[in-house]
XYZ file of C-alpha atoms in Angstrom:
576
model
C 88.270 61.239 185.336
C 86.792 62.754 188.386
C 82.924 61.336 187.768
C 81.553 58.133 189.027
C 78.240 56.943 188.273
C 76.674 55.540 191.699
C 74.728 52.149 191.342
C 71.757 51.472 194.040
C 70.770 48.252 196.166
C 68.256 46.226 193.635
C 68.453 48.942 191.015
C 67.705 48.501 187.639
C 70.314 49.264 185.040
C 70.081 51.876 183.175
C 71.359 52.160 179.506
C 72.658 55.432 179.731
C 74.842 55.091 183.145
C 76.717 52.332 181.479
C 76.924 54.340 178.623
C 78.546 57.745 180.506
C 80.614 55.153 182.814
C 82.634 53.968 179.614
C 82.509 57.929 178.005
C 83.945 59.322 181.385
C 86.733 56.654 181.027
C 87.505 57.893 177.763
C 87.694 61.238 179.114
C 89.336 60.662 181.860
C 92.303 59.032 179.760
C 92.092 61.563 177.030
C 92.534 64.609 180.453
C 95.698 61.672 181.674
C 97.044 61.437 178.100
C 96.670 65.610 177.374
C 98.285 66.063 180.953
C 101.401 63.402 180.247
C 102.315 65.508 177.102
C 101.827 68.862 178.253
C 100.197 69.913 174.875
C 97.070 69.617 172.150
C 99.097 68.923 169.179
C 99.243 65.684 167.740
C 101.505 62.638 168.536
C 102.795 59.866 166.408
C 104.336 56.474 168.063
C 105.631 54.186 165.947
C 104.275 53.812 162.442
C 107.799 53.196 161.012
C 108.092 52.615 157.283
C 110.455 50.509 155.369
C 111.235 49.850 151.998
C 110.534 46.292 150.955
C 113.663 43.643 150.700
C 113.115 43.604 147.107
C 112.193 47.443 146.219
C 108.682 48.148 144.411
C 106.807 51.185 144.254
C 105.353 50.197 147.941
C 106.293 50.690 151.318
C 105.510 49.130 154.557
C 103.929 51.133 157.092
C 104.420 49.154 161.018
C 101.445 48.983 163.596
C 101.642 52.362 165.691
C 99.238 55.027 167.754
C 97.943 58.499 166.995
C 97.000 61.074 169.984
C 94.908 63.640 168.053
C 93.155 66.485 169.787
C 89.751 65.121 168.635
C 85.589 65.734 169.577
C 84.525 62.587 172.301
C 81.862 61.547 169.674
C 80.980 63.194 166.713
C 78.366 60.578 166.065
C 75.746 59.832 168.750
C 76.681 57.087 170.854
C 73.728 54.658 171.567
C 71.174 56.642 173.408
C 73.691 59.225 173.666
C 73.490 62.821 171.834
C 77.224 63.339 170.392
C 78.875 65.427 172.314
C 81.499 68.216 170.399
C 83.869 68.568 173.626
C 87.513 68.085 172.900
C 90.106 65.466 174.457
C 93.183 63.765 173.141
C 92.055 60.328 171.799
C 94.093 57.488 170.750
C 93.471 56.091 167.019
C 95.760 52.533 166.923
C 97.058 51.581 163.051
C 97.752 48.216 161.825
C 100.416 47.819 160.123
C 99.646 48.007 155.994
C 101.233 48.152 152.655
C 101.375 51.825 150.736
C 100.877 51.345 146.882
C 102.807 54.923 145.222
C 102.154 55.925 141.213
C 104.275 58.203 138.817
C 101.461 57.978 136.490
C 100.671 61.572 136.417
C 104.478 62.857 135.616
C 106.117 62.734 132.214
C 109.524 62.934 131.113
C 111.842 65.167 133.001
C 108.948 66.016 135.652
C 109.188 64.886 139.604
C 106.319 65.060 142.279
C 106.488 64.958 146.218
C 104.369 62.242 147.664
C 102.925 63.114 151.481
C 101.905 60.053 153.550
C 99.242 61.917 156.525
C 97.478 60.645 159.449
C 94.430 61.610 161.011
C 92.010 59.939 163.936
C 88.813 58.782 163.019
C 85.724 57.401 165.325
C 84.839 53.995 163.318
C 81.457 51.807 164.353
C 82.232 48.179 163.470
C 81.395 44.840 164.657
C 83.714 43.040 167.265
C 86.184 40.020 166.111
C 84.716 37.013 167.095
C 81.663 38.968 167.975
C 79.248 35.035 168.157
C 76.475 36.816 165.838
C 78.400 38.395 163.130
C 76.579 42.031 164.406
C 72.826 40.559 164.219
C 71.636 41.871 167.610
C 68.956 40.542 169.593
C 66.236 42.761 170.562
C 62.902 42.133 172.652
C 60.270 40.542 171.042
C 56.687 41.611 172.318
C 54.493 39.280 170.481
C 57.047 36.413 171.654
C 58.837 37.320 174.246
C 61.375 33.823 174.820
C 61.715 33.858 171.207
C 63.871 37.562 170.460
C 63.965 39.495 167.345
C 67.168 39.361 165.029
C 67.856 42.654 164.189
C 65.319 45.819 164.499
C 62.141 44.672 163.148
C 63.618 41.251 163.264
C 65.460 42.205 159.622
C 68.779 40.914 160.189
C 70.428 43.930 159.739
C 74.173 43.755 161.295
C 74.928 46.876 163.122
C 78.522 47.748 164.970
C 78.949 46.978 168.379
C 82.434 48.464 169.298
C 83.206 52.235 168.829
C 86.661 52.344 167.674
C 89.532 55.443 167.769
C 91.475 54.718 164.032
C 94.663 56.182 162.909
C 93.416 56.457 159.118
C 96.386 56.514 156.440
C 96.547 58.144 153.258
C 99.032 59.383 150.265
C 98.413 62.961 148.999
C 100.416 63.929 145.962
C 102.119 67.070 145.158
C 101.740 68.743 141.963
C 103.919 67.286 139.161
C 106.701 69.872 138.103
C 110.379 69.782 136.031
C 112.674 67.904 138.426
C 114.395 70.135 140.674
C 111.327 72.102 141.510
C 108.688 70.083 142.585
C 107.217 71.506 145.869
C 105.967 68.872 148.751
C 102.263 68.683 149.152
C 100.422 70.593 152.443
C 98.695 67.894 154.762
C 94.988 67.751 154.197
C 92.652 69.494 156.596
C 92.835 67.843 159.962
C 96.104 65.463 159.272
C 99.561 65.677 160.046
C 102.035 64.774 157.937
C 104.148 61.527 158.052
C 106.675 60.604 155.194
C 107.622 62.289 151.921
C 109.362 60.673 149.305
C 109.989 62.606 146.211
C 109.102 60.610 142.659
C 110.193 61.005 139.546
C 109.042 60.125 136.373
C 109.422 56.574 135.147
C 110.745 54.997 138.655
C 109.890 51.809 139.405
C 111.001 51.207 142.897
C 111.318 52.832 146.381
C 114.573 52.550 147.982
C 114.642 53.288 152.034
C 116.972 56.247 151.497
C 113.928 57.493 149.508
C 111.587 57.716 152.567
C 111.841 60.898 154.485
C 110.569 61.390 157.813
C 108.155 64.955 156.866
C 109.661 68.286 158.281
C 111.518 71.459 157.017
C 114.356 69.999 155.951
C 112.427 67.414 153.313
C 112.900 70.210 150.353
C 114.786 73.407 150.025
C 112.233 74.615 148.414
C 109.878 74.177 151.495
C 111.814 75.217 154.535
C 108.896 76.160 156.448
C 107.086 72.835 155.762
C 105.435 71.375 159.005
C 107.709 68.560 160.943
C 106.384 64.716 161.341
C 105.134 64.839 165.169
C 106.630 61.551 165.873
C 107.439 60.568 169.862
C 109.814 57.424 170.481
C 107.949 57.563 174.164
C 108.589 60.267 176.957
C 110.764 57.848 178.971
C 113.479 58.013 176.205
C 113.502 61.798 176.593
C 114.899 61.419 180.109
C 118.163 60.234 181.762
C 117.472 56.802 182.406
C 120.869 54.973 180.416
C 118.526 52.040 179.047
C 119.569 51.493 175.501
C 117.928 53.633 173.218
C 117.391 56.263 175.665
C 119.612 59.143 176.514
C 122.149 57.975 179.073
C 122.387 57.741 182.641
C 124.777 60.275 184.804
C 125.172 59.232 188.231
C 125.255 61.939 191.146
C 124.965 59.737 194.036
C 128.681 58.642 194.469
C 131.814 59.610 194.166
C 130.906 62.841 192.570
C 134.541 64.184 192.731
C 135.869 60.971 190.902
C 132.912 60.111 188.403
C 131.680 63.859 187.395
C 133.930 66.963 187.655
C 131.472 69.439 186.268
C 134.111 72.327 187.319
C 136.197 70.801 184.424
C 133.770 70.613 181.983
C 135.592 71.890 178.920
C 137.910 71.221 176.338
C 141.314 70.240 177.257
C 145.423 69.266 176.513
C 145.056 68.073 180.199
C 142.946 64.398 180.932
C 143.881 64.624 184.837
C 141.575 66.967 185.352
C 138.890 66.276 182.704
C 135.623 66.661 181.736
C 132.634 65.164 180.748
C 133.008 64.042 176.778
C 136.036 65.998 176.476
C 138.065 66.635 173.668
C 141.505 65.670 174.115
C 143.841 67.855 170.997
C 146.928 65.827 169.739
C 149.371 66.745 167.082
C 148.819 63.843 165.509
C 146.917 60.639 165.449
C 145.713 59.412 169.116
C 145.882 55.486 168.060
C 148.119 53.972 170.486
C 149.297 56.851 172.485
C 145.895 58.377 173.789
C 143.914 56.351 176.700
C 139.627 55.754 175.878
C 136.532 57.056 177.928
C 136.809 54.655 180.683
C 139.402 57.022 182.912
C 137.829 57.700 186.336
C 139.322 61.281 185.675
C 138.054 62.353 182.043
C 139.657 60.531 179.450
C 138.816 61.886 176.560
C 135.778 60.651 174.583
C 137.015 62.645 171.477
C 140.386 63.823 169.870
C 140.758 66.228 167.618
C 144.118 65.796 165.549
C 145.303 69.581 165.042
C 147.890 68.744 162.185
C 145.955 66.872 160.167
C 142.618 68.443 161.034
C 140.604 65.163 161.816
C 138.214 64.548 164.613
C 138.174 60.965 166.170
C 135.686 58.759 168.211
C 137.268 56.156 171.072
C 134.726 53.145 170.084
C 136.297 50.950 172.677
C 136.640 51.707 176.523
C 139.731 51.021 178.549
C 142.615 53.163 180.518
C 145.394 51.433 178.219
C 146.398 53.861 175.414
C 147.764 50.884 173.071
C 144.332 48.396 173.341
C 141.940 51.532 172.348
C 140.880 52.430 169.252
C 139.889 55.654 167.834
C 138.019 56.004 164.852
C 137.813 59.085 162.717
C 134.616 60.673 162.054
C 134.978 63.735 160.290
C 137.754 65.788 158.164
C 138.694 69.483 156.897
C 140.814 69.422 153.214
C 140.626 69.867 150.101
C 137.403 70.567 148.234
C 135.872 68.321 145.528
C 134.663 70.301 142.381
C 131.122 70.527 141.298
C 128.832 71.000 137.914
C 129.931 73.853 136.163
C 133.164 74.519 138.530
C 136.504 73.314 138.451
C 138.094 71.673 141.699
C 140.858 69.601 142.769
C 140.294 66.051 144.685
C 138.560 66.090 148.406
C 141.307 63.504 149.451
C 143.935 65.556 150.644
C 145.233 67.109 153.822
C 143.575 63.632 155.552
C 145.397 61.744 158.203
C 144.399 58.523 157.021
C 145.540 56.052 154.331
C 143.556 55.865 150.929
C 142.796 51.945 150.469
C 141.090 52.627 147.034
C 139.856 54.337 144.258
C 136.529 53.035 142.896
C 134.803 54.676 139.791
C 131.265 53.648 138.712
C 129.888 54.860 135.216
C 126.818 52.425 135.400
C 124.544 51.246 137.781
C 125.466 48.582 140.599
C 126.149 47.908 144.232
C 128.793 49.621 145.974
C 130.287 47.106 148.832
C 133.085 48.672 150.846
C 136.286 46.907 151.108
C 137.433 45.167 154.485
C 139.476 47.857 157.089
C 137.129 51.151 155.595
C 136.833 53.677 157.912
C 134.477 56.132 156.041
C 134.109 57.220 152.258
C 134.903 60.364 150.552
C 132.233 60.502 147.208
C 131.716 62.454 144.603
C 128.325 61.706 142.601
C 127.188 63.375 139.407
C 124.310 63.347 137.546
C 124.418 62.946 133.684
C 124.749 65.891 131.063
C 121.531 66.904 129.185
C 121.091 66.787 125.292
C 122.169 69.895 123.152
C 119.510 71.386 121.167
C 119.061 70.896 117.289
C 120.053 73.678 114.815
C 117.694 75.180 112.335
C 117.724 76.943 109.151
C 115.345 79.909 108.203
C 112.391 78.880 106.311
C 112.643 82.560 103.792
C 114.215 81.417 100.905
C 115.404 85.078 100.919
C 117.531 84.949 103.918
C 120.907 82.969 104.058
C 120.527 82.455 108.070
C 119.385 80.188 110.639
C 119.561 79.657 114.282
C 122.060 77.151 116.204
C 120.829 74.883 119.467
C 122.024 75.745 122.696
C 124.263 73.095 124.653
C 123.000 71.318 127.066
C 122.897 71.735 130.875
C 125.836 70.207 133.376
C 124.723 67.492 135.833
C 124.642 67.945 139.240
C 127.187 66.719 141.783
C 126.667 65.912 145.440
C 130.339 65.573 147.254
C 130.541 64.784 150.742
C 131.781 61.802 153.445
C 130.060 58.833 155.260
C 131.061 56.740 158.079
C 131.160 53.235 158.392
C 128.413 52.395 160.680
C 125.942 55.161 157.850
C 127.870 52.343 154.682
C 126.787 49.256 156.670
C 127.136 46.615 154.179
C 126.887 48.630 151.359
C 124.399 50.729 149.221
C 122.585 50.709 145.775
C 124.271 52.960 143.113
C 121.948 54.689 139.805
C 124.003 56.009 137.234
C 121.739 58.769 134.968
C 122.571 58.326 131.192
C 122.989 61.448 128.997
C 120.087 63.211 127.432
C 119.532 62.398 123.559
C 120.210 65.454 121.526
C 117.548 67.216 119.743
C 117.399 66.762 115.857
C 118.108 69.864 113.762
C 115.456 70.336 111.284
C 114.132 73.312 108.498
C 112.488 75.682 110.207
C 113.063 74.926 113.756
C 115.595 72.690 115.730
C 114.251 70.207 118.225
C 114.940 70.472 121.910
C 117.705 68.279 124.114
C 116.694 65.641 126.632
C 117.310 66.074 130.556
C 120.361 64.113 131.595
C 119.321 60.952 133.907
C 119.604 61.509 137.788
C 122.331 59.671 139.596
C 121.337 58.376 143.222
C 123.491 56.544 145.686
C 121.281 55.227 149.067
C 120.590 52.811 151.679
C 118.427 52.524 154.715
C 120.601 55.574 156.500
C 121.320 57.760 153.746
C 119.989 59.340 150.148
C 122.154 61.685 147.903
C 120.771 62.390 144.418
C 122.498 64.543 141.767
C 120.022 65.197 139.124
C 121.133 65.660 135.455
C 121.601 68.644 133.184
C 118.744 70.054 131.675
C 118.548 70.086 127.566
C 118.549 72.760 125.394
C 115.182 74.159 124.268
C 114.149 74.259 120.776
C 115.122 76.824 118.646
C 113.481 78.409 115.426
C 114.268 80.783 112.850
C 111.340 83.669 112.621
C 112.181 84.657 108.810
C 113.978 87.728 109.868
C 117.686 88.976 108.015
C 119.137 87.727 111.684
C 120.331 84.505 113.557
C 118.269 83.158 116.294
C 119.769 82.107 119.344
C 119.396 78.521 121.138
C 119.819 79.274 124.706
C 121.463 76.299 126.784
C 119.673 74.025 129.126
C 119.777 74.690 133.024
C 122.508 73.208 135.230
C 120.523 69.922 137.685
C 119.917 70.457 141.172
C 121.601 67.661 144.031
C 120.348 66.972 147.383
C 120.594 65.011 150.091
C 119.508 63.789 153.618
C 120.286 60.860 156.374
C 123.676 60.548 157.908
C 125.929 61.810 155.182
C 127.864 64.798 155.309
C 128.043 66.553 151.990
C 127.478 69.701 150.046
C 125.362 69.824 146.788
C 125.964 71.654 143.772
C 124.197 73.179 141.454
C 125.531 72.442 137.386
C 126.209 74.918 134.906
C 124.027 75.775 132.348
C 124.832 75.461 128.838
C 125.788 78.417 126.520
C 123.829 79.734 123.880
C 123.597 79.220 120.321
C 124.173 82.172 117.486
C 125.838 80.772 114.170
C 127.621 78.080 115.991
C 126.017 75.736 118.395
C 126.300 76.131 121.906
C 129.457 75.021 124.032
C 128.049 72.052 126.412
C 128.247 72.812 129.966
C 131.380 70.754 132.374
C 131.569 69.183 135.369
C 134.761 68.982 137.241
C 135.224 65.400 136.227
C 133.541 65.955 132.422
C 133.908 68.375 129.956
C 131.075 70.036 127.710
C 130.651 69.051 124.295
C 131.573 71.347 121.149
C 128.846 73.493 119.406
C 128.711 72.771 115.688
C 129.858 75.497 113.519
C 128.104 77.041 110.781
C 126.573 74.788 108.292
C 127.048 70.919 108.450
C 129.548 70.387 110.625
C 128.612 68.296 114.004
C 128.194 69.104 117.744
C 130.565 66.609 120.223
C 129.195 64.909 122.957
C 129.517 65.485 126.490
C 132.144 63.806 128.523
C 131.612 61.616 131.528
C 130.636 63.157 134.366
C 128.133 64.801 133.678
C 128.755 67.392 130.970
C 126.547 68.351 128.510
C 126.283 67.616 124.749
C 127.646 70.441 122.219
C 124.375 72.672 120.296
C 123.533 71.723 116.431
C 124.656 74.307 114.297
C 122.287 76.429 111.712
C 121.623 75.499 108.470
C 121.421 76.567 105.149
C 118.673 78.118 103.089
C 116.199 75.745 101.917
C 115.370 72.171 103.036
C 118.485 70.888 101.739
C 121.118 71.810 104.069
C 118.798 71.950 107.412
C 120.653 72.428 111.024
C 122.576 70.088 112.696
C 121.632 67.936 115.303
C 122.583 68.504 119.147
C 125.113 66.089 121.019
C 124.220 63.828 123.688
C 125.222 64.582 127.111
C 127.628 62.477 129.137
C 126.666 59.803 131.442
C 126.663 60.387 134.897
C 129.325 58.894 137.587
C 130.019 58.241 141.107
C 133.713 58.396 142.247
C 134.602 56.875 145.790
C 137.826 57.083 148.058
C 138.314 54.844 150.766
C 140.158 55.241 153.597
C 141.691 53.044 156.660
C 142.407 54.461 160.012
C 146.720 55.748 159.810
């Protein structure tokens, strides 16, 4: 602020210098707050959200500021005209409850939910304000007596001009699960939090709540990030927790900091800063930690076994430190649709346990685990029904197709990202469709499978079902075609890959051969005329098609298999 308004000796006030005095200290801190960050674009700090302890379909939204590059009124301010010039304001929050809906999705149909932000100017009466808003004004026909109000009508006006941070949830438009496509900010907001819905879920799980940016939805890469700050102190070298850490350059350069050795090395004398330190072999109890004067190693990375370790305890003696794995390069898991063998071998540590869930639960990790490996699949959709043809002149009909394979998210998480635990959903398979006269009814999606806490979220939706088939009247068998393969995906601090299922094969005479999983197998089509489709197995795979039918109402087709259930299969593992 470079104005000042200048008061005389025995002046009289003036309503509109006290007005500009407080308007050129807005400006002034808008020019101070635009200066600090270097840029117009808007700011979020704080605004957190959390889940609540015992999930609903609401989330918690914590106090917090938005800087918006905003107009210093856009209402007239007292005796002052508005005035359209633009400075960063500051709109505070306080901290609410967020209500979501899935009432506009049916079955098999997800939506992306935006939480946005935007400042607002709000006129409102001050707390504790000793009038409740009823201003005095000057009363000419009594002056000792004053008016309540204008025109002495009581009317309660605002007294305080305030800068808001207004919330609000914009919804995305509902689509078959796998392809729903987040929802833009509206016109002057910026997004927040995206959590994507689907139909029929009654609670919101903190895995669920996504901070807004391109990597929310595949199907969105270019989708604008969440302009959240944590505060421009923690984006400098100041080593108070939370912040990025301190490097000292005063003393004892040569000793502390050898930036000529900064690389990565079979030699700790001459170090580096966080250097990598390769062993053939474990490091536990032969390898020093991070607190050697001449670059201990901060990491290891064990060549034979191909694991990368932590040191999560300082010290110079190699038998007191420990290293903790973080990371691993083996054998690959298998996906929907694909064969694979188990993502447990080639690892340098010892497998505590095997646990399998086929419904849904709490995983809690037993004592000594160092990370996870996981395999999670969604459930197998429905086959479709067969049909037989409705002219009583031709002996054909049409088979369903077999349902869809659920997806399968495989991947690893550390200790500190399993905490305590996390919740488990297990889909169940989709109902197969009835077979019927003239036209076969169409499989159910498989359920989705999700496994999440407060740091991660991995969902593996199921296998799509079959469509309906129907026979046209023509000297020809109509074909079911299968149901689509489900889509997985994933976010937080879990390293995984997702995989896409198979879809399920079509339908001629015979019904359709359900799509597998690597843990599941497809159900059987039915053959030709009354015999009956299998289901799918668990993990995942998808029910067998209903076969065609005879001519006539008597012998319609056969109905479609149910997929299998989904599953979630975990190996721990200890440090060697």
């Amino acid at each position: 602020m470079s104005d000042k308004a200048i008061i005389y000796t025995e002046e009289m006030g003036r309503e509109e210098d006290i007005l500009n005095g407080w308007k050129d200290a807005q400006v002034g801190l808008g020019r101070a707050i635009r200066a600090l960050l270097g840029k117009t674009s808007a700011v979020i700090h704080g605004m957190s959200a959390t889940a609540q302890a015992t999930p609903d379909m609401t989330i918690s939204i914590a106090d917090g500021d938005l800087y918006q590059y905003a107009a210093v009124d856009s209402q007239p301010y007292g005796a002052l005209a508005a005035d359209s010039n633009m400075i960063m304001q500051q709109g505070h929050f306080s901290s609410q409850v967020l209500e979501f809906t899935t009432s506009a999705l049916s079955g098999g149909q997800s939506q992306w939910a935006l939480v946005q932000a935007t400042f607002a100017q709000v006129d409102e009466v001050r707390e504790n304000d000793t009038t409740g808003g009823v201003l005095p004004y000057y009363n000419s026909a009594n002056p000792p007596v004053p008016l309540n109000g204008p025109a002495d009508n009581g009317e309660t006006q605002g007294t305080v001009r305030r800068g808001k941070a207004i919330l609000s949830i914009i919804y995305g438009t509902p689509a078959a699960t796998g392809s729903e496509v987040p929802p833009l900010p509206s016109g002057n907001c910026v997004p927040l939090f995206l959590i994507d819905l689907i139909s029929g879920q009654t609670t919101i799980t903190q895995g669920q709540i996504i901070k807004a940016g391109p990597g929310a939805s595949s199907l969105a890469p270019t989708y604008p990030q969440a302009p959240f700050l944590a505060g421009l102190t923690n984006s400098h070298h100041h080593g108070v927790a939370g912040e990025a850490p301190q490097i000292d350059l005063t003393t004892e350069v040569t000793n502390r900091l050898p930036l000529s050795n900064m690389r990565v090395s079979n030699d700790d004398v001459t170090g580096g800063i966080s250097n990598i330190r390769i062993v053939a072999g474990s490091p536990q109890g032969v390898l020093q930690g991070n607190s050697s004067r001449y670059g201990a190693p901060d990491m290891a990375w064990d060549s034979v076994h191909q694991l990368m370790y932590v040191c999560t305890t300082t010290g110079t003696n190699a038998a007191t430190t420990t290293w903790t794995p973080i990371a691993a390069v083996g054998g690959g898991g298998g996906g929907g649709g694909g064969g694979g063998g188990s993502p447990v071998s080639g690892l340098a540590t010892i497998a505590a346990n095997l646990v399998s869930m086929t419904s849904s639960g709490t995983y809690t990790p037993s004592a000594g685990t160092q990370y996870i490996l996981f395999e999670l699949y969604g459930a197998g959709g429905g086959g479709g029904g067969g049909c037989d043809s409705p002219d009583a002149h031709v002996p054909v009909g049409g088979a369903g197709g077999g349902g869809g394979a659920g997806a399968c998210v495989a991947g690893v998480i550390g200790k500190d990202a399993i905490g305590a635990g996390f919740t488990v959903t297990i889909g169940a398979g989709g109902a197969g469709g009835p077979g019927g006269d003239n036209s076969g009814t169409a499989g159910q999606i498989g359920g989705s499978s999700q496994m999440s806490n407060a740091n991660f979220n991995c969902t593996a939706q199921g296998g799509g079902g079959a469509p309906a088939n129907s026979q046209a009247g023509f000297d020809a068998y109509s074909a079911g075609y299968g149901g689509n393969g489900g889509v997985a995906s994933h976010s937080g601090s879990v390293s995984a890959v997702d995989l896409t299922g198979s879809a399920g094969g079509s339908g001629f005479s015979a019904g359709g051969q359900g799509a597998g999983t690597a843990r599941g197998g497809g159900g059987h089509g039915a053959g030709q005329q009354l015999s009956n489709a299998t289901v799918g197995s668990p993990f995942g795979g998808g029910g067998g098609g209903g076969g065609c039918g005879y001519v006539g109402s008597a012998h319609p087709g056969t109905n479609g298999a149910n997929g299998g259930k989904g599953g979630l299969m975990i190996w721990e593992f200890k440090a060697a």
